[in-house]
Structure formats: C-alpha cells, structure tokens
XYZ file of N, CA and C in Angstrom:
843
model
N 115.764 83.784 122.973
C 116.804 84.620 122.377
C 116.371 85.072 120.985
N 116.605 86.338 120.666
C 116.209 86.869 119.362
C 117.039 86.246 118.255
N 116.389 85.985 117.117
C 117.103 85.404 115.972
C 116.626 86.084 114.692
N 117.539 86.242 113.761
C 117.216 86.878 112.484
C 116.552 85.856 111.572
N 115.368 86.190 111.063
C 114.673 85.300 110.129
C 114.775 85.777 108.681
N 114.926 87.075 108.473
C 115.153 87.629 107.133
C 116.209 88.721 107.244
N 117.154 88.724 106.316
C 118.201 89.742 106.310
C 118.532 90.043 104.848
N 118.022 91.166 104.358
C 118.094 91.462 102.928
C 118.768 92.803 102.704
N 119.919 92.768 102.076
C 120.636 93.989 101.720
C 120.305 94.333 100.274
N 119.538 95.384 100.081
C 119.117 95.767 98.738
C 120.110 96.701 98.064
N 120.891 97.446 98.868
C 121.862 98.408 98.338
C 123.191 98.205 99.062
N 124.272 98.080 98.305
C 125.586 97.862 98.892
C 126.478 99.089 98.790
N 126.064 100.094 98.044
C 126.847 101.308 97.873
C 126.686 102.203 99.103
N 127.747 102.452 99.869
C 127.641 103.278 101.082
C 127.051 104.662 100.819
N 127.258 105.184 99.606
C 126.721 106.516 99.300
C 125.201 106.535 99.345
N 124.590 105.398 99.101
C 123.131 105.323 99.106
C 122.552 105.423 100.524
N 123.428 105.255 101.532
C 122.948 105.334 102.903
C 122.792 106.783 103.373
N 123.390 107.704 102.635
C 123.282 109.101 103.019
C 121.823 109.565 102.960
N 121.412 110.318 103.946
C 120.049 110.880 104.005
C 118.978 109.795 104.033
N 119.303 108.621 104.553
C 118.315 107.540 104.619
C 117.511 107.611 105.926
N 116.482 106.780 106.005
C 115.535 106.784 107.121
C 115.398 105.356 107.634
N 115.674 105.159 108.921
C 115.537 103.845 109.557
C 114.184 103.782 110.258
N 113.341 102.839 109.821
C 112.007 102.675 110.400
C 111.949 101.303 111.061
N 111.676 101.291 112.358
C 111.657 100.057 113.144
C 110.245 99.746 113.626
N 109.873 98.478 113.568
C 108.586 98.027 114.087
C 108.832 97.123 115.287
N 108.153 97.420 116.402
C 108.348 96.672 117.640
C 107.029 96.068 118.076
N 106.999 94.742 118.234
C 105.832 94.066 118.781
C 106.306 93.037 119.797
N 105.374 92.267 120.343
C 105.725 91.313 121.390
C 106.635 90.203 120.877
N 106.492 89.828 119.617
C 107.239 88.681 119.105
C 108.099 88.989 117.883
N 107.990 90.189 117.346
C 108.746 90.555 116.146
C 109.391 91.925 116.330
N 110.663 92.018 115.927
C 111.307 93.317 115.772
C 111.863 93.351 114.349
N 111.431 94.321 113.566
C 111.867 94.396 112.173
C 112.174 95.837 111.818
N 112.951 96.009 110.776
C 113.221 97.378 110.337
C 113.535 97.423 108.855
N 113.321 98.603 108.296
C 113.652 98.878 106.898
C 114.389 100.206 106.847
N 115.417 100.251 106.027
C 116.129 101.499 105.767
C 115.697 101.980 104.386
N 115.164 103.199 104.321
C 114.626 103.773 103.093
C 115.483 104.963 102.685
N 115.896 104.995 101.429
C 116.729 106.101 100.943
C 115.896 107.350 100.741
N 116.574 108.449 100.481
C 115.890 109.724 100.225
C 114.983 109.623 99.003
N 115.344 108.734 98.065
C 114.529 108.525 96.862
C 113.414 107.514 97.109
N 113.206 107.152 98.401
C 112.174 106.201 98.813
C 112.407 104.819 98.196
N 113.647 104.393 98.179
C 114.013 103.054 97.736
C 114.526 102.258 98.925
N 114.295 100.957 98.895
C 114.738 100.095 99.978
C 116.254 99.947 99.958
N 116.875 100.151 101.119
C 118.318 99.984 101.267
C 118.636 98.684 102.007
N 117.923 98.444 103.100
C 118.163 97.257 103.926
C 116.873 96.875 104.618
N 116.663 95.570 104.796
C 115.493 95.065 105.507
C 115.935 93.898 106.380
N 115.472 93.891 107.632
C 115.860 92.810 108.548
C 114.714 92.509 109.503
N 114.468 91.215 109.729
C 113.438 90.743 110.654
C 114.074 89.924 111.758
N 113.701 90.220 112.992
C 114.063 89.396 114.134
C 112.797 88.746 114.693
N 112.901 87.496 115.082
C 111.821 86.841 115.817
C 112.260 86.715 117.274
N 111.383 87.135 118.186
C 111.724 87.197 119.603
C 111.153 85.997 120.347
N 111.879 85.548 121.380
C 111.431 84.430 122.209
C 110.848 84.883 123.531
N 110.872 86.168 123.820
C 110.474 86.686 125.127
C 109.022 86.357 125.443
N 108.779 85.952 126.686
C 107.421 85.710 127.162
C 106.881 86.886 127.966
N 107.781 87.632 128.578
C 107.379 88.744 129.444
C 108.050 90.030 128.977
N 107.485 91.163 129.412
C 107.987 92.450 128.935
C 109.441 92.697 129.301
N 109.851 92.306 130.496
C 111.244 92.541 130.886
C 112.195 91.697 130.046
N 111.755 90.496 129.642
C 112.575 89.666 128.764
C 112.668 90.286 127.371
N 111.543 90.841 126.901
C 111.539 91.502 125.596
C 112.461 92.709 125.611
N 112.438 93.471 126.688
C 113.316 94.639 126.800
C 114.781 94.221 126.754
N 115.122 93.110 127.391
C 116.500 92.626 127.389
C 116.927 92.191 125.985
N 116.039 91.513 125.275
C 116.362 91.082 123.905
C 116.524 92.282 122.984
N 115.646 93.253 123.109
C 115.735 94.450 122.266
C 116.990 95.256 122.581
N 117.336 95.333 123.846
C 118.546 96.067 124.219
C 119.779 95.402 123.606
N 119.787 94.067 123.598
C 120.896 93.356 122.977
C 121.000 93.643 121.491
N 119.852 93.700 120.808
C 119.848 93.998 119.372
C 120.341 95.424 119.126
N 119.847 96.371 119.911
C 120.229 97.772 119.720
C 121.731 97.962 119.843
N 122.357 97.227 120.739
C 123.780 97.421 120.993
C 124.689 96.569 120.102
N 124.122 95.594 119.388
C 124.969 94.719 118.568
C 124.679 94.805 117.076
N 123.486 95.277 116.705
C 123.122 95.340 115.292
C 123.837 96.520 114.631
N 124.712 96.219 113.668
C 125.520 97.268 113.049
C 124.699 98.233 112.212
N 123.563 97.789 111.700
C 122.708 98.673 110.892
C 122.048 99.726 111.779
N 121.522 99.294 112.903
C 120.853 100.228 113.811
C 121.814 101.290 114.306
N 123.076 100.903 114.475
C 124.074 101.860 114.980
C 124.595 102.798 113.894
N 124.228 102.534 112.631
C 124.675 103.383 111.531
C 124.031 104.766 111.626
N 124.805 105.765 111.322
C 124.275 107.139 111.346
C 123.401 107.375 110.127
N 122.132 107.623 110.343
C 121.191 107.955 109.270
C 120.510 109.257 109.640
N 119.871 109.868 108.671
C 119.232 111.167 108.900
C 118.081 111.092 109.900
N 117.235 110.063 109.739
C 116.045 109.962 110.581
C 115.879 108.538 111.086
N 115.318 108.436 112.297
C 114.959 107.145 112.855
C 113.555 107.251 113.445
N 112.701 106.298 113.083
C 111.325 106.268 113.570
C 111.021 104.867 114.064
N 110.401 104.760 115.209
C 109.970 103.431 115.655
C 108.458 103.384 115.747
N 107.911 102.240 115.348
C 106.466 102.040 115.265
C 106.089 100.902 116.195
N 105.319 101.206 117.224
C 104.859 100.177 118.152
C 103.709 99.384 117.531
N 103.695 98.089 117.820
C 102.608 97.245 117.326
C 102.154 96.302 118.438
N 101.802 96.903 119.567
C 101.250 96.141 120.680
C 99.729 96.201 120.610
N 99.082 95.142 121.085
C 97.647 94.982 120.862
C 96.777 95.861 121.756
N 97.338 96.419 122.847
C 96.547 97.266 123.737
C 96.354 98.632 123.084
N 95.354 98.732 122.248
C 95.116 99.944 121.463
C 93.626 100.109 121.222
N 93.188 101.351 121.169
C 91.772 101.626 120.922
C 91.622 102.919 120.144
N 90.852 102.871 119.052
C 90.542 104.084 118.299
C 89.325 104.765 118.912
N 89.417 106.099 119.066
C 88.335 106.878 119.658
C 88.006 108.024 118.711
N 86.726 108.201 118.356
C 86.363 109.355 117.517
C 86.851 110.655 118.140
N 87.262 111.578 117.293
C 87.881 112.811 117.758
C 87.014 113.562 118.769
N 85.693 113.568 118.556
C 84.820 114.347 119.440
C 84.713 113.750 120.836
N 85.114 112.477 120.996
C 85.041 111.826 122.300
C 86.409 111.654 122.954
N 87.443 112.124 122.294
C 88.788 111.930 122.828
C 89.042 112.833 124.023
N 89.585 112.243 125.089
C 89.910 112.978 126.311
C 91.196 112.382 126.882
N 92.257 113.178 126.906
C 93.546 112.686 127.381
C 93.465 112.169 128.812
N 92.708 112.843 129.652
C 92.641 112.473 131.060
C 92.055 111.079 131.273
N 91.188 110.649 130.371
C 90.558 109.337 130.550
C 91.196 108.228 129.745
N 92.326 108.499 129.094
C 92.941 107.512 128.199
C 93.357 106.245 128.930
N 94.023 106.390 130.055
C 94.513 105.227 130.803
C 93.353 104.358 131.287
N 92.309 104.983 131.785
C 91.146 104.232 132.276
C 90.470 103.471 131.142
N 90.404 104.075 129.955
C 89.769 103.419 128.816
C 90.552 102.172 128.397
N 91.880 102.284 128.319
C 92.699 101.131 127.934
C 92.554 100.007 128.952
N 92.553 100.340 130.234
C 92.427 99.310 131.263
C 91.037 98.691 131.262
N 90.017 99.481 130.939
C 88.654 98.958 130.876
C 88.522 97.940 129.747
N 89.121 98.240 128.593
C 88.958 97.392 127.412
C 89.969 96.258 127.341
N 91.169 96.465 127.893
C 92.227 95.469 127.754
C 92.720 94.908 129.082
N 92.139 95.350 130.172
C 92.556 94.866 131.483
C 93.709 95.672 132.043
N 93.978 95.458 133.325
C 95.035 96.218 133.995
C 96.185 95.334 134.455
N 96.285 94.132 133.894
C 97.385 93.244 134.268
C 98.699 93.689 133.652
N 98.642 94.200 132.420
C 99.854 94.661 131.741
C 100.036 96.152 131.982
N 100.822 96.491 132.964
C 101.069 97.897 133.251
C 102.021 98.477 132.217
N 101.813 99.721 131.878
C 102.673 100.354 130.884
C 102.380 101.833 130.782
N 102.969 102.457 129.806
C 102.774 103.878 129.556
C 101.644 104.044 128.545
N 100.683 104.880 128.852
C 99.571 105.139 127.949
C 99.895 106.358 127.096
N 99.816 106.181 125.783
C 100.128 107.240 124.832
C 98.928 107.448 123.910
N 98.913 108.545 123.204
C 97.826 108.800 122.249
C 98.344 109.664 121.117
N 97.691 109.539 119.963
C 98.071 110.341 118.801
C 96.932 110.335 117.796
N 96.912 111.339 116.950
C 95.881 111.452 115.915
C 96.187 110.451 114.809
N 95.153 109.732 114.378
C 95.294 108.780 113.280
C 95.472 109.549 111.982
N 96.502 109.209 111.234
C 96.765 109.915 109.979
C 95.621 109.705 108.992
N 95.116 110.799 108.454
C 94.080 110.715 107.431
C 92.708 110.346 107.954
N 92.497 110.420 109.270
C 91.199 110.039 109.813
C 90.756 110.969 110.921
N 89.506 110.828 111.350
C 88.948 111.658 112.406
C 88.913 110.870 113.708
N 90.027 110.229 114.007
C 90.141 109.397 115.189
C 91.428 109.721 115.928
N 91.415 109.364 117.215
C 92.638 109.321 118.004
C 92.901 107.863 118.373
N 94.156 107.511 118.409
C 94.551 106.180 118.834
C 95.126 106.281 120.241
N 94.485 105.585 121.168
C 94.982 105.499 122.541
C 95.601 104.117 122.697
N 96.828 104.056 123.168
C 97.489 102.747 123.249
C 98.446 102.693 124.427
N 98.797 101.469 124.766
C 99.691 101.235 125.894
C 100.946 100.523 125.416
N 102.084 100.957 125.929
C 103.384 100.378 125.600
C 104.063 99.992 126.910
N 104.667 98.800 126.987
C 105.413 98.443 128.204
C 106.421 99.535 128.545
N 106.441 99.956 129.803
C 107.281 101.089 130.213
C 108.749 100.844 129.915
N 109.227 99.611 130.167
C 110.641 99.334 129.942
C 111.013 99.397 128.465
N 110.046 99.082 127.582
C 110.297 99.154 126.139
C 110.355 100.610 125.694
N 109.383 101.402 126.131
C 109.346 102.808 125.731
C 110.576 103.553 126.248
N 110.950 103.295 127.488
C 112.130 103.956 128.057
C 113.398 103.561 127.307
N 113.494 102.287 126.932
C 114.667 101.811 126.200
C 114.836 102.552 124.878
N 113.746 102.709 124.122
C 113.840 103.370 122.818
C 113.988 104.880 122.962
N 113.403 105.445 123.993
C 113.593 106.874 124.229
C 115.047 107.180 124.580
N 115.672 106.326 125.359
C 117.063 106.532 125.761
C 118.022 106.385 124.588
N 117.726 105.444 123.684
C 118.644 105.170 122.581
C 118.328 105.966 121.323
N 117.090 106.426 121.190
C 116.686 107.182 120.004
C 115.900 108.417 120.440
N 116.520 109.205 121.295
C 115.828 110.343 121.893
C 115.365 111.389 120.896
N 116.029 111.489 119.744
C 115.658 112.486 118.743
C 114.760 111.901 117.668
N 114.204 110.736 117.934
C 113.374 110.058 116.933
C 111.892 110.288 117.209
N 111.091 109.982 116.197
C 109.640 110.070 116.334
C 109.094 108.667 116.528
N 107.993 108.545 117.240
C 107.371 107.231 117.401
C 105.887 107.312 117.070
N 105.356 106.164 116.621
C 103.953 106.020 116.265
C 103.470 104.660 116.761
N 102.165 104.486 116.711
C 101.599 103.146 116.831
C 101.167 102.695 115.445
N 101.254 101.396 115.196
C 100.922 100.849 113.878
C 99.514 101.262 113.434
N 98.558 101.214 114.371
C 97.172 101.514 114.017
C 96.969 102.975 113.631
N 97.886 103.836 114.057
C 97.764 105.256 113.714
C 98.181 105.524 112.280
N 98.950 104.614 111.698
C 99.457 104.779 110.332
C 98.733 103.902 109.320
N 98.249 102.768 109.761
C 97.676 101.782 108.849
C 96.531 102.346 108.007
N 95.558 103.068 108.579
C 94.477 103.600 107.733
C 94.990 104.486 106.601
N 95.996 105.324 106.886
C 96.538 106.194 105.841
C 97.238 105.375 104.766
N 97.950 104.335 105.170
C 98.615 103.470 104.194
C 97.594 102.753 103.315
N 96.484 102.337 103.913
C 95.444 101.658 103.143
C 94.796 102.605 102.136
N 94.629 103.857 102.513
C 93.983 104.832 101.633
C 94.816 105.135 100.392
N 96.112 104.860 100.456
C 96.987 105.131 99.326
C 96.911 104.050 98.247
N 96.173 102.985 98.522
C 96.027 101.914 97.537
C 95.260 102.417 96.315
N 95.727 102.032 95.157
C 95.003 102.356 93.934
C 93.831 101.394 93.753
N 92.746 101.912 93.213
C 91.550 101.100 92.952
C 91.065 100.387 94.213
N 91.100 101.079 95.310
C 90.648 100.491 96.569
C 89.133 100.311 96.533
N 88.614 99.114 96.853
C 87.161 98.913 96.832
C 86.496 99.674 97.968
N 85.200 99.877 97.847
C 84.463 100.620 98.870
C 84.383 99.844 100.179
N 84.337 98.525 100.077
C 84.286 97.663 101.251
C 85.298 96.541 101.073
N 86.093 96.280 102.112
C 87.069 95.195 102.028
C 87.619 94.879 103.412
N 88.231 93.719 103.491
C 88.854 93.252 104.721
C 90.340 93.039 104.445
N 91.200 93.700 105.221
C 92.648 93.568 105.069
C 93.197 92.833 106.286
N 94.000 91.796 106.041
C 94.496 90.954 107.132
C 96.012 90.838 107.040
N 96.705 91.192 108.119
C 98.160 91.094 108.205
C 98.531 89.932 109.103
N 99.460 89.106 108.646
C 99.827 87.900 109.385
C 101.205 88.024 110.022
N 101.237 87.711 111.322
C 102.451 87.586 112.095
C 102.454 86.185 112.708
N 103.556 85.745 113.284
C 103.536 84.433 113.959
C 102.488 84.389 115.063
N 101.474 83.548 114.877
C 100.402 83.334 115.862
C 99.607 84.596 116.187
N 99.566 85.537 115.248
C 98.800 86.769 115.469
C 98.421 87.370 114.133
N 97.205 87.911 114.057
C 96.786 88.638 112.866
C 96.294 90.023 113.276
N 96.401 90.953 112.335
C 95.763 92.257 112.463
C 94.703 92.330 111.374
N 93.527 92.767 111.744
C 92.430 92.858 110.778
C 91.928 94.293 110.704
N 91.744 94.776 109.487
C 91.181 96.101 109.229
C 89.985 95.931 108.311
N 88.880 96.568 108.668
C 87.675 96.457 107.848
C 87.208 97.850 107.452
N 87.072 98.052 106.157
C 86.480 99.266 105.604
C 85.152 98.878 104.960
N 84.086 99.564 105.343
C 82.766 99.309 104.777
C 82.197 100.619 104.270
N 81.821 100.647 103.018
C 81.284 101.856 102.385
C 82.228 103.044 102.592
N 83.518 102.771 102.384
C 84.581 103.788 102.465
C 84.782 104.358 103.864
N 84.268 103.693 104.883
C 84.450 104.123 106.263
C 85.150 103.024 107.066
N 86.152 103.414 107.842
C 86.845 102.448 108.692
C 85.916 102.001 109.816
N 85.731 100.679 109.942
C 84.841 100.143 110.969
C 85.576 99.339 112.036
N 86.762 98.833 111.710
C 87.432 97.972 112.687
C 88.925 97.941 112.452
N 89.685 97.999 113.540
C 91.114 97.694 113.575
C 91.314 96.833 114.807
N 91.714 95.586 114.609
C 91.730 94.672 115.742
C 92.861 93.662 115.597
N 93.420 93.257 116.739
C 94.454 92.226 116.788
C 93.851 90.953 117.377
N 94.216 89.794 116.810
C 93.732 88.511 117.307
C 94.899 87.527 117.414
N 94.967 86.814 118.512
C 95.945 85.733 118.645
C 95.299 84.431 118.194
N 96.090 83.555 117.587
C 95.540 82.287 117.129
C 96.557 81.160 117.309
N 96.036 79.944 117.392
C 96.876 78.756 117.479
C 96.695 77.854 116.266
N 95.485 77.818 115.725
C 95.184 76.946 114.585
C 94.570 77.759 113.453
N 94.628 77.203 112.236
C 94.065 77.880 111.071
C 92.570 78.131 111.243
N 91.892 77.207 111.917
C 90.458 77.361 112.143
C 90.148 78.595 112.983
N 91.063 78.962 113.872
C 90.854 80.165 114.693
C 90.759 81.406 113.811
N 91.655 81.502 112.836
C 91.683 82.676 111.961
C 90.401 82.754 111.136
N 89.991 81.613 110.578
C 88.760 81.594 109.791
C 87.563 82.019 110.635
N 87.538 81.558 111.877
C 86.431 81.929 112.778
C 86.420 83.434 113.026
N 87.573 84.009 113.332
C 87.635 85.449 113.599
C 87.138 86.248 112.400
N 87.601 85.896 111.217
C 87.248 86.665 110.025
C 85.765 86.509 109.683
N 85.256 85.303 109.828
C 83.832 85.085 109.570
C 82.970 85.839 110.582
N 83.418 85.870 111.826
C 82.666 86.586 112.863
C 82.661 88.088 112.596
N 83.788 88.624 112.135
C 83.853 90.041 111.776
C 82.859 90.348 110.655
N 82.836 89.495 109.642
C 81.903 89.707 108.527
C 80.454 89.642 108.994
N 80.163 88.716 109.903
C 78.798 88.597 110.415
C 78.402 89.850 111.182
N 79.291 90.353 112.023
C 78.971 91.527 112.836
C 78.762 92.776 111.980
N 79.535 92.885 110.894
C 79.442 94.074 110.051
C 78.579 93.857 108.810
N 77.921 92.706 108.762
C 77.000 92.379 107.669
C 77.695 92.471 106.303
N 78.815 91.811 106.208
C 79.563 91.710 104.949
C 79.540 90.254 104.498
N 79.039 89.959 103.331
C 78.960 88.567 102.860
C 80.348 88.006 102.552
N 80.786 86.943 103.198
C 82.124 86.385 102.974
C 82.398 86.012 101.523
N 81.367 85.596 100.822
C 81.573 85.154 99.439
C 81.815 86.315 98.480
N 81.488 87.546 98.910
C 81.593 88.694 98.004
C 82.599 89.758 98.439
N 82.872 89.872 99.722
C 83.750 90.950 100.188
C 85.202 90.633 99.831
N 85.929 91.582 99.246
C 87.351 91.363 98.959
C 88.149 91.217 100.258
N 88.998 90.206 100.319
C 89.867 89.964 101.474
C 91.307 89.987 100.977
N 92.102 90.929 101.502
C 93.477 91.132 101.046
C 94.420 90.660 102.149
N 95.273 89.690 101.825
C 96.178 89.097 102.801
C 97.599 89.609 102.580
N 98.305 89.863 103.670
C 99.714 90.254 103.572
C 100.452 89.771 104.807
N 101.768 89.867 104.776
C 102.567 89.386 105.891
C 102.968 87.935 105.713
N 103.221 87.257 106.827
C 103.805 85.922 106.804
C 102.755 84.832 106.616
N 102.268 84.718 105.398
C 101.344 83.649 105.039
C 101.743 83.117 103.672
N 101.712 81.805 103.536
C 102.104 81.136 102.289
C 100.870 80.542 101.631
N 100.767 80.660 100.318
C 99.583 80.156 99.611
C 99.466 78.640 99.681
N 100.555 77.958 99.991
C 100.514 76.500 100.097
C 100.274 76.028 101.532
N 100.030 76.956 102.445
C 99.881 76.608 103.858
C 98.455 76.176 104.178
N 98.327 75.467 105.292
C 97.008 75.079 105.795
C 96.195 76.325 106.138
N 96.867 77.346 106.614
C 96.207 78.599 106.990
C 95.509 79.229 105.790
N 96.220 79.343 104.684
C 95.627 79.932 103.478
C 94.473 79.059 102.974
N 94.676 77.752 102.967
C 93.643 76.832 102.483
C 92.366 76.953 103.298
N 92.498 77.106 104.605
C 91.332 77.209 105.476
C 90.555 78.495 105.191
N 91.256 79.609 105.006
C 90.585 80.873 104.707
C 89.906 80.814 103.342
N 90.582 80.157 102.396
C 90.070 80.062 101.029
C 88.717 79.345 100.975
N 88.443 78.481 101.936
C 87.183 77.740 101.967
C 85.964 78.665 102.055
N 86.146 79.802 102.722
C 84.986 80.615 103.103
C 84.875 81.942 102.366
N 85.966 82.382 101.744
C 85.949 83.715 101.148
C 86.155 83.630 99.642
N 85.224 84.269 98.911
C 85.209 84.127 97.458
C 86.122 85.084 96.718
N 86.582 86.156 97.381
C 87.448 87.143 96.718
C 88.726 87.321 97.540
N 89.535 86.291 97.561
C 90.773 86.273 98.322
C 91.935 86.681 97.423
N 92.790 87.592 97.899
C 93.952 88.009 97.110
C 95.117 88.322 98.041
N 96.305 88.361 97.470
C 97.515 88.704 98.201
C 97.914 90.134 97.869
N 98.344 90.877 98.885
C 98.711 92.275 98.693
C 99.907 92.386 97.756
N 99.862 93.356 96.885
C 100.975 93.633 95.987
C 101.568 94.985 96.353
N 102.865 95.093 96.139
C 103.530 96.342 96.502
C 104.676 96.543 95.536
N 104.599 97.600 94.717
C 105.507 97.757 93.585
C 106.965 97.901 94.006
N 107.241 98.629 95.099
C 108.633 98.842 95.482
C 109.288 97.538 95.928
N 108.473 96.594 96.407
C 108.993 95.289 96.799
C 109.203 94.402 95.589
N 108.181 94.285 94.766
C 108.253 93.356 93.647
C 109.281 93.759 92.600
N 109.625 95.046 92.527
C 110.570 95.501 91.510
C 112.009 95.545 92.020
N 112.231 95.141 93.260
C 113.568 95.190 93.841
C 114.250 93.842 93.652
N 115.390 93.789 92.938
C 116.058 92.504 92.673
C 116.420 91.738 93.934
N 116.731 92.446 95.014
C 117.118 91.768 96.250
C 115.972 90.969 96.851
N 114.730 91.294 96.449
C 113.558 90.629 97.004
C 112.883 89.693 96.016
N 113.558 89.418 94.909
C 112.939 88.602 93.864
C 112.574 87.204 94.349
N 113.299 86.687 95.316
C 113.009 85.339 95.787
C 111.918 85.265 96.833
N 111.311 86.407 97.162
C 110.292 86.440 98.210
C 108.968 86.943 97.635
N 107.847 86.379 98.106
C 106.548 86.907 97.671
C 106.399 88.364 98.107
N 105.897 89.258 97.248
C 105.761 90.679 97.597
C 104.935 90.926 98.855
N 103.951 90.068 99.116
C 103.083 90.317 100.264
C 103.787 90.076 101.597
N 104.935 89.377 101.601
C 105.653 89.118 102.848
C 106.032 90.417 103.561
N 106.553 91.376 102.797
C 107.133 92.575 103.396
C 106.312 93.835 103.165
N 105.176 93.711 102.510
C 104.389 94.907 102.212
C 103.921 95.651 103.465
N 103.555 94.985 104.585
C 103.143 95.766 105.768
C 104.249 96.685 106.284
N 105.464 96.150 106.437
C 106.568 96.969 106.929
C 106.924 98.063 105.942
N 106.949 97.737 104.650
C 107.326 98.728 103.653
C 106.294 99.845 103.563
N 105.029 99.522 103.671
C 103.996 100.556 103.639
C 104.143 101.511 104.817
N 104.434 100.957 105.995
C 104.634 101.810 107.164
C 105.862 102.699 106.972
N 106.930 102.111 106.429
C 108.167 102.866 106.229
C 107.953 104.037 105.278
N 107.262 103.792 104.182
C 107.012 104.856 103.234
C 106.009 105.888 103.762
N 105.127 105.431 104.637
C 104.110 106.320 105.199
C 104.744 107.392 106.091
N 105.859 107.055 106.746
C 106.487 108.008 107.663
C 107.738 108.638 107.065
N 108.132 108.226 105.840
C 109.350 108.762 105.221
C 109.049 110.049 104.454
C-alpha cells in the first residue's frame, strides 16, 4: 500500500496556487510531485513510497492516489508527468529509427516486461531516448491527465545537469532512491552514460561506481562525484562510497535551501525532483 514519506506545504496562500504547474515523477517504487508557482517557487512537495511488486499492483496504487490526493485534484494551469522506469536507452540522433525502437528495448532489457515503447529527443543533446512504460500505467495517466505533457527522466536530466554553475568537465552524478541509483557520467564535457542500478547493500553501490570509472578511465580519487536524493551522510552507504572517492560532495540547490518549509531537510534530498520540475516549468 502506498504511504506518504514526505509532505511539505511551502505556500499556504490559495492565491499562490494560481497559474501553478504540477510535476509528477513516476517510478516502480516512488511517486512524487512538486507544485511550482508561475514565479518558479515551490508551493507543495509530496513523496509516496509504493509497495507494489508488479505493474498491475502499481497501477492500482497510483489510481488510488490520483482519486484521493487533494493536491493532484486541484485545478492548476499545467500538469506534467515524468516517467522514471529503468527500461531506457539513449541513441545518437543519426542512428535513431522509430520502427526499430521496440526491438532495441527488448534486445537490451529483455521482453519479459511488456509495455508501451515511447521515444523523445533529449533536451539539450544530440540523442533520442527510447523507453518503455507499463501499458496500464501509461493508460492510467493518459486517461486522467489527457491534456498533460509527459517525459522520461533521462530525457530531461542532461539538460538539468548542464544548468549547473561551475560544472566540471568530467564528473559523476548519482541519484539515490530506495534500493536504486541513477548514475550519469560526463567526461570531457560529453555525456557518456545514463544508467539505473538496483542494489541491496552499500558495497553494491561502491562496486557499480568503481566499475563505471574503470570502464570510462576516470580515476576515482580525482573525479568529482555529486550525490543527491535519499542518502544521509551518516549512513553506511555514504561511508562506503567515501572510502573510494576523493572528491565526494552533496548536490546543492538554491530554491530548496532558501525555502523555510525545507529548512529541516538536507537540500540534496529533493534536488532531483526540483530540478526536473524547473526544467519543464
């Protein structure tokens, strides 16, 4: 059963809800959303953690949230949903072919998880993102938000990363979710990797990141590694990563850190969702 893990009301004045934008992120285990005002300020933020093991169970949990969550039912100017399922592949623009998209996803990710294959141009890049979404999930959101736009997380993430000030030429960005990480690697100002990894232990994460550095010939002791999402500096997970990487830092995000409603939370907790929200607002 879905449960709320974070529920933060940043604005209580109903007038501030006018002309706002509701941005929702949907993944296998997390459903979260942020409401952004016309002035690009946070109005409301809410995280749900899902218990679903199968796609039909996830669809049932999401349908329950859509019909009971009073924020989602609020009339706002725009609604956008961002898929964050792992069946995704970036393809250089010159090799992109719509007709072969489904075959490519099944070749790389298997054909056990049937779904709808979608594609879109990566913002700010010369790539297309081909991805698969469970059919029951896509149909559910199309039926309830028919006038909304949808994206995949990987189609927006590179553009959000490019907006960082003083971005190094080479770096590794890691987003943490419950038992899952997303890793992005930029080397010499070129995107080299966007990948999702499931993990059970802290050692798994360290292994994945070290293996990525080995494959791309990036020295762990020197490459900047930026962490964001659900990771605590006092956790075993952070300690394990700290053993191997010499330039470890937590993502900072000004709109989060300057908001009084979020003062009790580390800025890096919500920076992934907020960056996506601002990227499409």
